[in-house]
Coordinates of C-alpha atoms and ligand atoms in Angstrom, one line a residue:
X1 CA -0.3 0.0 0.1
X2 CA 1.3 3.6 -1.3
X3 CA 0.6 6.0 2.0
X4 CA 0.5 9.7 -0.3
X5 CA 3.2 11.9 1.8
X6 CA 1.2 14.6 3.1
X7 CA 2.7 17.7 3.0
X8 CA 5.0 19.0 6.1
X9 CA 4.5 15.6 7.6
X10 CA 7.5 13.5 6.5
X11 CA 7.4 9.4 6.3
X12 CA 8.9 8.7 9.9
X13 CA 7.3 9.4 13.7
X14 CA 4.4 10.8 11.2
X15 CA 6.7 13.3 10.3
X16 CA 5.6 15.9 13.8
X17 CA 7.8 18.2 14.8
X18 CA 8.9 18.3 19.3
X19 CA 6.5 21.4 19.5
X20 CA 3.4 20.2 16.7
X21 CA 3.4 16.7 19.2
X22 CA 2.4 18.4 22.4
X23 CA 0.2 20.4 20.7
X24 CA -1.3 17.7 19.0
X25 CA -1.5 15.2 22.5
X26 CA -2.4 19.2 23.8
X27 CA -5.4 19.3 21.8
X28 CA -6.8 15.3 22.3
X29 CA -6.7 15.1 26.1
X30 CA -9.0 18.1 25.8
X31 CA -11.3 16.1 23.3
X32 CA -11.6 12.9 25.4
X33 CA -12.1 15.4 28.7
X34 CA -14.8 17.4 27.5
X35 CA -16.6 13.9 26.2
X36 CA -16.1 12.2 29.6
X37 CA -17.3 15.7 30.6
X38 CA -20.5 15.9 28.4
X39 CA -21.7 12.6 30.5
X40 CA -22.2 14.1 33.4
X41 CA -24.9 16.4 31.7
X42 CA -26.8 13.7 29.5
X43 CA -30.2 13.0 30.8
X44 CA -30.8 10.0 33.8
X45 CA -32.2 7.9 30.4
X46 CA -29.4 7.6 28.6
X47 CA -27.7 4.5 27.6
X48 CA -24.4 6.0 28.3
X49 CA -24.6 7.2 31.3
X50 CA -25.8 4.2 33.2
X51 CA -22.9 2.7 31.8
X52 CA -20.4 4.4 32.0
X53 CA -21.1 6.3 35.4
X54 CA -22.5 4.4 37.9
X55 CA -22.9 0.6 37.6
X56 CA -25.3 1.2 40.9
X57 CA -27.0 4.4 40.3
X58 CA -30.1 3.6 39.5
X59 CA -30.3 0.5 39.7
X60 CA -32.7 -1.0 36.7
X61 CA -35.2 -2.8 39.4
X62 CA -37.9 -5.4 38.1
X63 CA -40.4 -6.6 39.8
X64 CA -38.6 -10.3 41.2
X65 CA -35.7 -8.8 40.3
X66 CA -32.7 -8.2 41.9
X67 CA -30.1 -5.8 41.3
X68 CA -26.0 -5.3 41.3
X69 CA -25.3 -3.4 44.5
X70 CA -27.5 -5.6 46.7
X71 CA -25.3 -8.4 45.9
X72 CA -22.5 -7.0 47.0
X73 CA -24.5 -7.0 50.7
X74 CA -25.1 -10.1 52.3
X75 CA -28.3 -11.2 53.5
X76 CA -26.8 -12.1 57.1
X77 CA -29.1 -9.5 59.1
X78 CA -25.2 -9.3 61.0
X79 CA -24.0 -7.0 58.5
X80 CA -27.0 -4.5 58.5
X81 CA -27.0 -4.6 61.8
X82 CA -23.2 -3.6 62.2
X83 CA -23.6 -0.9 59.2
X84 CA -26.5 0.8 61.3
X85 CA -24.2 0.9 64.6
X86 CA -21.7 1.4 63.3
X87 CA -19.3 -1.9 63.3
X88 CA -18.2 -3.2 60.2
X89 CA -20.9 -3.1 58.0
X90 CA -20.4 0.7 58.7
X91 CA -17.2 0.7 56.7
X92 CA -18.7 -0.7 53.8
X93 CA -21.7 2.4 54.2
X94 CA -18.4 4.7 54.2
X95 CA -16.6 3.6 50.8
X96 CA -20.4 4.1 49.0
X97 CA -20.7 6.8 47.4
X98 CA -23.1 9.4 48.0
X99 CA -24.9 8.7 45.0
X100 CA -25.5 4.9 45.2
X101 CA -26.4 5.7 49.3
X102 CA -30.1 5.9 48.5
X103 CA -29.8 2.5 46.6
X104 CA -27.7 1.3 49.8
X105 CA -30.3 2.3 51.9
X106 CA -33.2 -0.5 49.5
X107 CA -30.8 -3.2 49.9
X108 CA -30.7 -2.5 53.4
X109 CA -34.5 -2.9 53.7
X110 CA -33.9 -6.5 52.3
X111 CA -32.8 -8.5 54.7
X112 CA -35.2 -6.5 57.6
X113 CA -37.4 -8.9 55.2
X114 CA -35.1 -11.5 55.2
X115 CA -33.8 -11.8 58.9
X116 CA -37.9 -11.2 59.8
X117 CA -39.2 -14.4 57.3
X118 CA -36.1 -16.7 58.5
X119 CA -37.1 -16.7 61.8
X120 CA -41.1 -17.2 61.8
X121 CA -40.1 -19.6 59.4
X122 CA -37.2 -21.2 62.0
X123 CA -39.8 -20.8 64.6
X124 CA -43.2 -20.6 63.6
X125 CA -43.7 -22.1 60.5
X126 CA -47.3 -22.4 58.8
X127 CA -48.4 -20.6 61.7
X128 CA -49.7 -17.4 61.6
X129 CA -47.3 -14.9 63.2
X130 CA -43.5 -15.7 65.8
X131 CA -43.6 -14.5 69.0
X132 CA -39.7 -13.3 68.4
X133 CA -38.8 -13.9 72.1
X134 CA -40.1 -16.7 72.9
X135 CA -39.6 -17.5 70.0
X136 CA -43.0 -20.0 69.2
X137 CA -46.1 -18.6 66.2
X138 CA -49.2 -17.4 67.7
X139 CA -53.0 -18.0 65.6
X140 CA -54.7 -15.8 67.2
X141 CA -58.3 -15.9 66.7
X142 CA -58.9 -13.7 63.8
X143 CA -58.9 -15.5 60.8
X144 CA -60.8 -18.3 62.5
X145 CA -59.1 -21.6 61.7
X146 CA -57.4 -19.8 58.7
X147 CA -53.2 -20.1 58.8
X148 CA -50.2 -19.1 57.8
X149 CA -50.9 -15.6 58.3
X150 CA -47.1 -14.3 58.0
X151 CA -46.9 -17.1 54.5
X152 CA -49.4 -15.4 52.8
X153 CA -49.1 -11.5 53.6
X154 CA -45.8 -12.0 52.4
X155 CA -45.6 -13.8 49.5
X156 CA -45.8 -10.1 47.2
X157 CA -43.2 -8.8 49.7
X158 CA -40.7 -11.3 48.4
X159 CA -41.0 -11.2 45.0
X160 CA -41.0 -7.6 44.9
X161 CA -37.8 -7.5 47.5
X162 CA -36.0 -10.5 44.7
X163 CA -36.1 -12.7 47.7
X164 CA -37.6 -15.7 45.1
X165 CA -36.0 -18.6 47.4
X166 CA -37.8 -17.3 50.1
X167 CA -40.5 -17.2 47.9
X168 CA -41.0 -20.4 46.2
X169 CA -40.6 -21.6 49.8
X170 CA -44.7 -19.9 50.8
X171 CA -45.5 -20.6 47.4
X172 CA -45.0 -24.1 47.7
X173 CA -46.8 -23.8 51.1
X174 CA -49.4 -22.5 50.2
X175 CA -49.4 -25.3 47.4
X176 CA -49.7 -27.9 50.1
X177 CA -51.0 -26.8 52.7
X178 CA -53.4 -23.3 53.5
X179 CA -56.4 -25.2 54.7
X180 CA -59.7 -23.3 53.4
X181 CA -61.5 -26.3 55.2
X182 CA -61.9 -24.4 59.0
X183 CA -63.9 -23.8 61.2
X184 CA -63.7 -21.3 63.5
X185 CA -64.5 -17.2 64.2
X186 CA -63.1 -15.4 61.2
X187 CA -63.2 -11.5 60.9
X188 CA -64.0 -11.0 57.3
X189 CA -62.1 -7.7 57.5
X190 CA -58.7 -9.0 58.2
X191 CA -59.4 -12.2 55.8
X192 CA -60.6 -10.3 52.9
X193 CA -57.3 -7.3 54.0
X194 CA -54.1 -9.9 54.3
X195 CA -55.5 -13.2 52.8
X196 CA -58.4 -12.6 49.6
X197 CA -55.7 -9.1 48.9
X198 CA -52.3 -11.0 49.6
X199 CA -53.0 -13.7 47.3
X200 CA -54.9 -11.8 44.6
X201 CA -51.4 -10.2 44.6
X202 CA -49.2 -12.6 44.1
X203 CA -51.8 -13.8 41.0
X204 CA -50.9 -11.0 39.7
X205 CA -47.2 -10.4 40.5
X206 CA -46.4 -14.1 39.4
X207 CA -49.3 -15.4 37.2
X208 CA -49.6 -18.3 39.1
X209 CA -52.4 -20.2 39.2
X210 CA -52.4 -22.1 42.6
X211 CA -53.0 -17.8 44.1
X212 CA -56.0 -17.5 41.3
X213 CA -57.4 -21.0 42.4
X214 CA -57.0 -20.4 46.1
X215 CA -58.4 -17.2 46.5
X216 CA -61.5 -17.7 44.3
X217 CA -62.3 -20.5 46.7
X218 CA -62.0 -18.3 49.1
X219 CA -64.0 -15.3 48.2
X220 CA -66.9 -17.3 47.9
X221 CA -66.5 -18.6 51.2
X222 CA -67.3 -15.3 52.9
X223 CA -69.9 -14.1 50.3
X224 CA -73.0 -15.6 53.5
X225 CA -71.8 -13.0 56.4
X226 CA -73.6 -10.8 53.4
X227 CA -76.4 -12.8 54.3
X228 CA -79.0 -10.0 56.1
X229 CA -81.1 -8.2 56.5
X230 CA -79.7 -5.0 54.6
X231 CA -77.1 -7.0 53.2
X232 CA -74.2 -4.9 55.0
X233 CA -72.4 -7.9 56.8
X234 CA -71.4 -8.7 60.0
X235 CA -67.9 -9.0 61.2
X236 CA -67.8 -12.3 61.8
X237 CA -67.5 -15.5 59.7
X238 CA -67.8 -19.4 60.3
X239 CA -65.9 -19.7 57.4
X240 CA -66.9 -23.5 57.2
X241 CA -70.6 -23.4 58.3
X242 CA -71.0 -20.0 56.8
X243 CA -72.9 -18.7 60.3
X244 CA -71.8 -14.7 60.7
X245 CA -72.0 -12.0 63.8
X246 CA -71.1 -9.4 65.0
X247 CA -68.7 -8.3 67.4
X248 CA -69.4 -8.6 71.1
X249 CA -67.5 -5.6 71.9
X250 CA -69.7 -3.7 68.6
X251 CA -73.1 -1.4 69.8
X252 CA -75.5 -3.0 69.8
X253 CA -75.0 -6.0 66.9
X254 CA -73.4 -3.2 64.5
X255 CA -71.4 -3.9 62.2
X256 CA -68.0 -1.1 61.7
X257 CA -67.7 1.3 58.7
X258 CA -64.5 0.0 58.1
X259 CA -65.0 -3.5 57.8
X260 CA -67.8 -3.6 55.6
X261 CA -66.7 -0.3 54.0
X262 CA -62.5 -2.1 53.2
X263 CA -63.7 -5.1 50.2
X264 CA -64.9 -3.3 47.5
X265 CA -61.2 -3.2 45.9
X266 CA -60.7 -7.7 46.5
X267 CA -64.4 -8.4 46.1
X268 CA -64.0 -6.2 42.4
X269 CA -61.1 -8.0 40.7
X270 CA -63.3 -11.8 43.3
X271 CA -65.2 -10.5 40.1
X272 CA -62.4 -10.1 37.6
X273 CA -61.3 -13.4 38.1
X274 CA -63.5 -15.8 38.2
X275 CA -66.4 -14.1 36.3
X276 CA -69.0 -14.3 39.3
X277 CA -70.7 -11.6 39.2
X278 CA -72.0 -11.7 42.5
X279 CA -68.0 -10.2 44.5
X280 CA -69.0 -7.1 42.7
X281 CA -73.0 -7.1 43.2
X282 CA -72.4 -7.8 47.6
X283 CA -70.2 -4.5 47.3
X284 CA -71.9 -2.4 45.0
X285 CA -75.2 -2.4 47.9
X286 CA -72.8 -1.8 50.2
X287 CA -72.0 1.2 47.6
X288 CA -75.5 1.9 47.8
X289 CA -77.4 1.6 50.9
X290 CA -74.3 4.8 52.1
X291 CA -74.9 6.9 49.4
X292 CA -78.8 6.4 50.5
X293 CA -78.6 6.7 54.1
X294 CA -78.9 10.1 55.9
X295 CA -74.9 11.6 57.2
X296 CA -74.8 14.0 59.7
X297 CA -73.2 16.7 58.5
X298 CA -72.4 14.8 55.2
X299 CA -70.1 12.5 57.8
X300 CA -70.2 8.8 58.4
X301 CA -70.8 7.6 61.7
X302 CA -68.6 4.7 62.5
X303 CA -71.1 1.5 63.5
X304 CA -74.0 0.3 61.1
X305 CA -76.7 -1.5 62.1
X306 CA -76.9 -5.0 58.6
X307 CA -80.8 -4.8 60.8
X308 CA -81.6 -2.5 59.7
X309 CA -79.2 -0.1 57.9
X310 CA -78.9 2.9 60.3
X311 CA -76.5 4.4 62.0
X312 CA -75.9 3.0 65.6
X313 CA -73.5 5.8 66.8
X314 CA -72.6 8.8 66.2
X315 CA -69.1 7.7 66.5
X316 CA -66.8 9.5 63.6
X317 CA -62.6 9.3 63.1
X318 CA -60.2 8.9 60.0
X319 CA -58.2 6.5 62.0
X320 CA -59.7 3.1 63.4
X321 CA -63.1 1.7 62.5
X322 CA -63.1 4.6 60.2
X323 CA -60.2 4.4 58.8
X324 CA -60.6 2.2 55.2
X325 CA -63.5 3.0 54.1
X326 CA -62.4 6.3 53.0
X327 CA -58.8 4.6 52.0
X328 CA -60.9 2.5 49.8
X329 CA -63.8 5.5 47.6
X330 CA -60.5 7.6 46.1
X331 CA -58.8 4.1 45.6
X332 CA -62.2 1.8 43.6
X333 CA -61.7 5.3 41.2
X334 CA -58.2 5.0 41.0
X335 CA -58.4 1.2 40.0
X336 CA -61.8 1.7 37.7
X337 CA -58.8 3.6 35.4
X338 CA -60.7 7.0 36.8
X339 CA -64.6 5.4 35.6
X340 CA -66.0 5.3 39.1
X341 CA -67.5 8.2 39.2
X342 CA -69.6 7.2 42.4
X343 CA -67.0 6.2 44.4
X344 CA -65.2 10.3 43.7
X345 CA -68.3 11.9 44.6
X346 CA -68.1 10.1 48.1
X347 CA -64.4 10.4 48.7
X348 CA -64.4 13.9 48.2
X349 CA -67.7 14.7 50.3
X350 CA -66.9 12.7 52.7
X351 CA -63.5 14.5 52.9
X352 CA -64.8 18.4 52.3
X353 CA -66.7 17.0 55.2
X354 CA -63.8 15.3 57.3
X355 CA -62.2 19.5 56.9
X356 CA -65.6 20.6 58.1
X357 CA -65.6 19.5 60.7
X358 CA -62.2 17.7 62.1
X359 CA -58.9 18.9 60.2
X360 CA -58.0 20.8 63.4
X361 CA -54.3 23.3 63.8
X362 CA -52.8 22.6 67.0
X363 CA -51.6 26.4 69.2
X364 CA -48.2 25.2 68.1
X365 CA -49.5 24.8 64.4
X366 CA -49.5 20.8 63.6
X367 CA -52.8 19.8 61.6
X368 CA -54.4 17.0 62.6
X369 CA -57.8 15.6 62.1
X370 CA -60.0 15.2 65.4
X371 CA -62.4 12.6 66.2
X372 CA -65.7 13.2 66.3
X373 CA -68.5 12.2 68.6
X374 CA -71.9 12.9 68.2
X375 CA -70.4 16.5 67.6
X376 CA -68.1 16.9 70.3
X377 CA -64.5 16.8 69.6
X378 CA -62.0 14.9 71.0
X379 CA -58.0 16.3 70.3
X380 CA -56.6 12.4 69.2
X381 CA -55.5 11.2 66.7
X382 CA -54.8 7.3 66.7
X383 CA -51.6 6.0 64.3
X384 CA -53.7 4.3 62.7
X385 CA -55.6 7.5 60.9
X386 CA -51.9 8.5 60.5
X387 CA -52.5 6.5 56.5
X388 CA -54.5 9.7 55.4
X389 CA -51.6 11.6 54.3
X390 CA -50.7 9.7 52.0
X391 CA -54.8 9.5 51.3
X392 CA -55.4 13.0 51.0
X393 CA -52.0 12.8 48.9
X394 CA -53.2 10.1 45.9
X395 CA -56.7 12.3 45.6
X396 CA -55.5 16.0 45.4
X397 CA -55.0 15.0 41.9
X398 CA -58.6 13.9 40.7
X399 CA -60.1 17.0 43.3
X400 CA -62.1 20.1 41.8
X401 CA -59.3 22.1 40.4
X402 CA -59.4 25.1 42.6
X403 CA -58.8 22.6 45.3
X404 CA -55.9 19.8 44.0
X405 CA -52.8 22.5 45.6
X406 CA -54.8 23.0 48.7
X407 CA -55.2 19.0 49.1
X408 CA -51.8 18.3 48.2
X409 CA -50.8 20.9 50.4
X410 CA -53.0 19.2 53.8
X411 CA -51.7 15.8 52.9
X412 CA -48.5 17.2 54.0
X413 CA -49.0 18.9 57.3
X414 CA -51.2 15.8 58.2
X415 CA -48.2 13.8 57.3
X416 CA -45.6 16.5 58.7
X417 CA -48.0 15.5 62.2
X418 CA -47.6 11.8 61.9
X419 CA -43.9 12.5 62.0
X420 CA -43.2 14.8 64.4
X421 CA -45.2 12.3 67.1
X422 CA -41.8 10.1 66.2
X423 CA -39.4 12.3 66.6
X424 CA -40.8 13.5 69.8
X425 CA -40.7 9.6 71.4
X426 CA -37.5 8.3 72.7
X427 CA -37.5 6.2 70.3
X428 CA -38.0 7.6 67.4
X429 CA -40.8 5.4 66.8
X430 CA -44.7 6.6 67.1
X431 CA -47.3 5.9 69.5
X432 CA -50.4 3.8 69.1
X433 CA -52.2 7.6 69.1
X434 CA -51.7 10.8 69.9
X435 CA -52.9 14.4 71.5
X436 CA -53.6 18.1 70.9
X437 CA -54.9 18.8 74.7
X438 CA -54.0 19.9 77.7
X439 CA -51.0 21.0 76.7
X440 CA -50.0 17.7 74.5
X441 CA -48.8 17.9 70.5
X442 CA -47.8 14.9 68.8
X443 CA -47.6 13.2 72.0
X444 CA -49.5 10.5 74.0
X445 CA -50.9 11.1 77.2
X446 CA -52.3 7.7 78.8
X447 CA -50.1 5.5 79.7
X448 CA -52.0 2.8 77.4
X449 CA -51.7 5.0 73.8
X450 CA -47.8 4.1 73.9
X451 CA -47.0 1.4 72.5
X452 CA -46.3 0.5 69.1
X453 CA -47.1 -2.2 67.5
X454 CA -44.7 -2.0 63.8
X455 CA -47.7 -0.5 61.9
X456 CA -46.9 1.1 58.6
X457 CA -48.9 4.1 58.3
X458 CA -46.9 6.9 58.2
X459 CA -43.8 5.2 57.2
X460 CA -46.8 5.0 53.7
X461 CA -47.4 8.5 53.9
X462 CA -44.2 8.8 53.4
X463 CA -43.9 6.5 50.5
X464 CA -46.9 8.0 48.5
X465 CA -45.4 11.6 49.0
X466 CA -42.0 11.0 48.5
X467 CA -43.5 10.2 45.0
X468 CA -45.6 13.2 44.7
X469 CA -43.3 15.3 45.7
X470 CA -39.9 13.6 45.1
X471 CA -39.0 15.7 48.3
X472 CA -35.6 13.8 49.8
X473 CA -37.2 15.0 53.6
X474 CA -39.5 11.5 53.5
X475 CA -36.7 9.0 52.6
X476 CA -35.1 11.3 55.3
X477 CA -37.8 10.4 57.3
X478 CA -38.1 7.0 56.0
X479 CA -34.6 6.4 57.4
X480 CA -34.9 7.8 60.9
X481 CA -37.8 4.5 61.2
X482 CA -35.9 1.9 59.4
X483 CA -32.4 3.4 62.1
X484 CA -35.7 3.2 65.6
X485 CA -36.8 -0.3 64.3
X486 CA -33.1 -1.6 64.7
X487 CA -32.4 0.0 66.9
X488 CA -36.0 -0.6 69.3
X489 CA -37.5 -3.6 67.9
X490 CA -35.1 -5.6 65.9
X491 CA -34.4 -8.4 68.3
X492 CA -32.8 -11.8 67.7
X493 CA -35.2 -13.6 67.0
X494 CA -37.4 -11.3 64.5
X495 CA -38.7 -8.2 64.9
X496 CA -40.9 -7.1 68.2
X497 CA -43.3 -4.2 69.3
X498 CA -42.2 -2.2 72.1
X499 CA -45.2 -1.7 75.2
X500 CA -43.9 2.2 75.0
X501 CA -41.9 4.2 72.8
X502 CA -41.3 7.7 75.4
X503 CA -38.9 5.2 77.4
X504 CA -36.0 4.7 76.0
X505 CA -34.9 0.9 77.8
X506 CA -37.6 -0.7 75.5
X507 CA -40.4 -3.3 77.0
X508 CA -40.9 -5.4 74.1
X509 CA -44.4 -7.3 73.0
X510 CA -43.0 -10.2 71.8
X511 CA -45.4 -10.4 69.1
X512 CA -44.0 -10.0 64.7
X513 CA -47.4 -8.6 62.9
X514 CA -47.6 -10.1 59.7
X515 CA -48.3 -6.2 58.3
X516 CA -45.1 -5.5 59.3
X517 CA -43.6 -7.8 56.2
X518 CA -47.0 -7.2 54.0
X519 CA -46.5 -3.3 55.0
X520 CA -43.9 -1.6 56.3
X521 CA -40.9 -3.4 55.1
X522 CA -42.3 -3.0 51.9
X523 CA -43.7 0.7 52.2
X524 CA -39.6 1.7 53.3
X525 CA -38.3 -0.7 50.1
X526 CA -40.4 1.1 48.0
X527 CA -39.5 4.2 49.5
X528 CA -35.8 3.5 48.6
X529 CA -37.6 2.7 44.9
X530 CA -37.1 4.7 41.7
X531 CA -41.1 5.3 41.1
X532 CA -41.1 2.4 38.0
X533 CA -41.6 -0.4 40.3
X534 CA -45.6 -0.7 41.0
X535 CA -45.9 2.4 39.5
X536 CA -48.8 4.6 40.8
X537 CA -50.5 4.7 37.6
X538 CA -50.8 0.9 37.4
X539 CA -50.7 -0.3 40.6
X540 CA -53.4 -0.1 43.5
X541 CA -52.6 -1.0 47.2
X542 CA -55.2 -2.2 48.9
X543 CA -55.3 -1.4 52.9
X544 CA -52.7 -4.5 53.9
X545 CA -50.0 -2.9 51.3
X546 CA -51.1 -5.5 48.4
X547 CA -50.9 -4.2 45.1
X548 CA -53.7 -4.6 42.4
X549 CA -53.5 -3.8 39.1
X550 CA -55.7 -0.7 37.5
X551 CA -58.7 -2.5 35.4
X552 CA -58.6 -1.2 32.7
X553 CA -61.8 1.3 30.8
X554 CA -62.8 -1.6 27.8
X555 CA -63.1 0.2 24.6
X556 CA -66.7 0.1 24.5
X557 CA -66.2 2.4 28.0
X558 CA -63.9 4.5 26.2
X559 CA -66.7 5.5 23.3
X560 CA -69.1 6.1 26.2
X561 CA -71.1 3.3 26.5
X562 CA -72.9 2.4 29.6
X563 CA -70.8 -1.1 31.4
X564 CA -70.7 -2.8 35.4
X565 CA -68.0 -2.3 37.8
X566 CA -66.4 -6.0 37.5
X567 CA -67.1 -5.9 33.6
X568 CA -63.4 -4.6 32.5
X569 CA -60.6 -6.0 30.9
X570 CA -57.8 -6.1 32.7
X571 CA -55.7 -5.9 28.7
Ligands
DMJ601 C1 -53.7 -3.3 58.9 O1 -53.5 -5.1 58.9 C2 -53.9 -2.8 57.6 O2 -53.2 -1.8 57.4 C3 -55.1 -2.6 58.6 O3 -56.1 -1.9 57.0 C4 -55.1 -2.0 59.3 N1 -54.2 -1.7 61.0 C5 -53.6 -2.9 60.4 C6 -51.6 -2.2 60.0 O4 -52.0 -1.7 61.2

């Protein structure tokens, strides 16, 4: 091959003089620096940036997958403990750059779940919940003869976190041991949110037929609870005989708003999966009655007679006894692909009544939602009521235009108040109920309200508020909760609730609630995940944090034809 000789370029050494070489090298190194520097200005989605800058930044976590960083963090809970308490793991933490900190935190949640799961498996396998101090199982009286509540409640969390070996064990247990032929007093509400919700989400996430088969069979066993003069179900049912009755403690044989009002999401999906419209008909009948009945000041009292269909007592609360009824109104609307106008209307009018009658500002400037007893306010907010920050947040966007920002602000204020209930305690965990009277501001005044049983509601609101605003404070608050859980609730054989959040030397209650695995750890994991892990546009979480897919409108609906709920396509 003949090289043409360029002017001024000798054949040897490309013919460059020393000064020319120097200028050329300078130019070359400038070019390289410029190209590399430009990578930093590329948008996140550009593949090159992901490849060049950091393998671990923004790890692509998809449902059921693992990610790079998680492989660097051993599943050994001791490692996590050390990481949080400044031991060996703390060094690992130091080596992690700021950019990776969020992903690192997310990865630490996986060993927490594994630790809770492994101990349940070791000491309480097949029973409902783990007693971590005495290292045995707990059956309780909420699920009738049903067993394995922690297993069914954990299926989706294990799957989402990519703990696949554990998920397979759980699935195998459901296949071989979840016995639905059972006698005993079961709470319709608890069986629905934990078992029906848990099996539904496991089915939708994995497509494993066994979950569908079990959930439809279980759903059918719940139907006799609706055989009342009004169709409002009673709270307790014997899954074997189908007889049902009201809770002994519920005023005059009444049914509880948060119980009969927290069936809608699951029952619509039961119709969807089984093709049996009965499930939908049952919950639509509840809706019809609630719409018809007169509401004091637009509020929904917590007790209703399943015989007469009248309110029994005028106690209104967005916390215990009322809470998830409101949650299911807005979520029914969202899960229907925003077609369920009736649910939307009911939700926003209920919100208006709640704001007018219950929302208060403390002397110290904290917004809270009080309880209402026949017109008299009780200036107390339960831990359970703290879910409302998230609920009001997810409902903000579909409210009346002039109210949208207001709802988002209200959601942020309530979440802030709930965070205060945590940060004002010695353990940095929140009490079961806190008050705003007699000089109290977001603190428990009664001894009996000082406990914390691993509840998720405050963290749930952090997760929603993070997704809605991306304000970093929600992740900071979530991390404070992780540190507090590690410090005060982790014991040698699992996680336990504590009896007094204000005592720096804690006393444990010996109970690892199944909702800790299903909700608390899942919401924390989602808080530190990217928004595309279970995006809120596609999934709605039931009140036990089990994700259910949005039921998409059919072509017919989109073009104006009316369609019954529960008859839509998922595709
Ligand atoms: C869970 O079972 C559900 O979140 C329910 O709606 C309320 N109570 C617990 C958690 O605190």
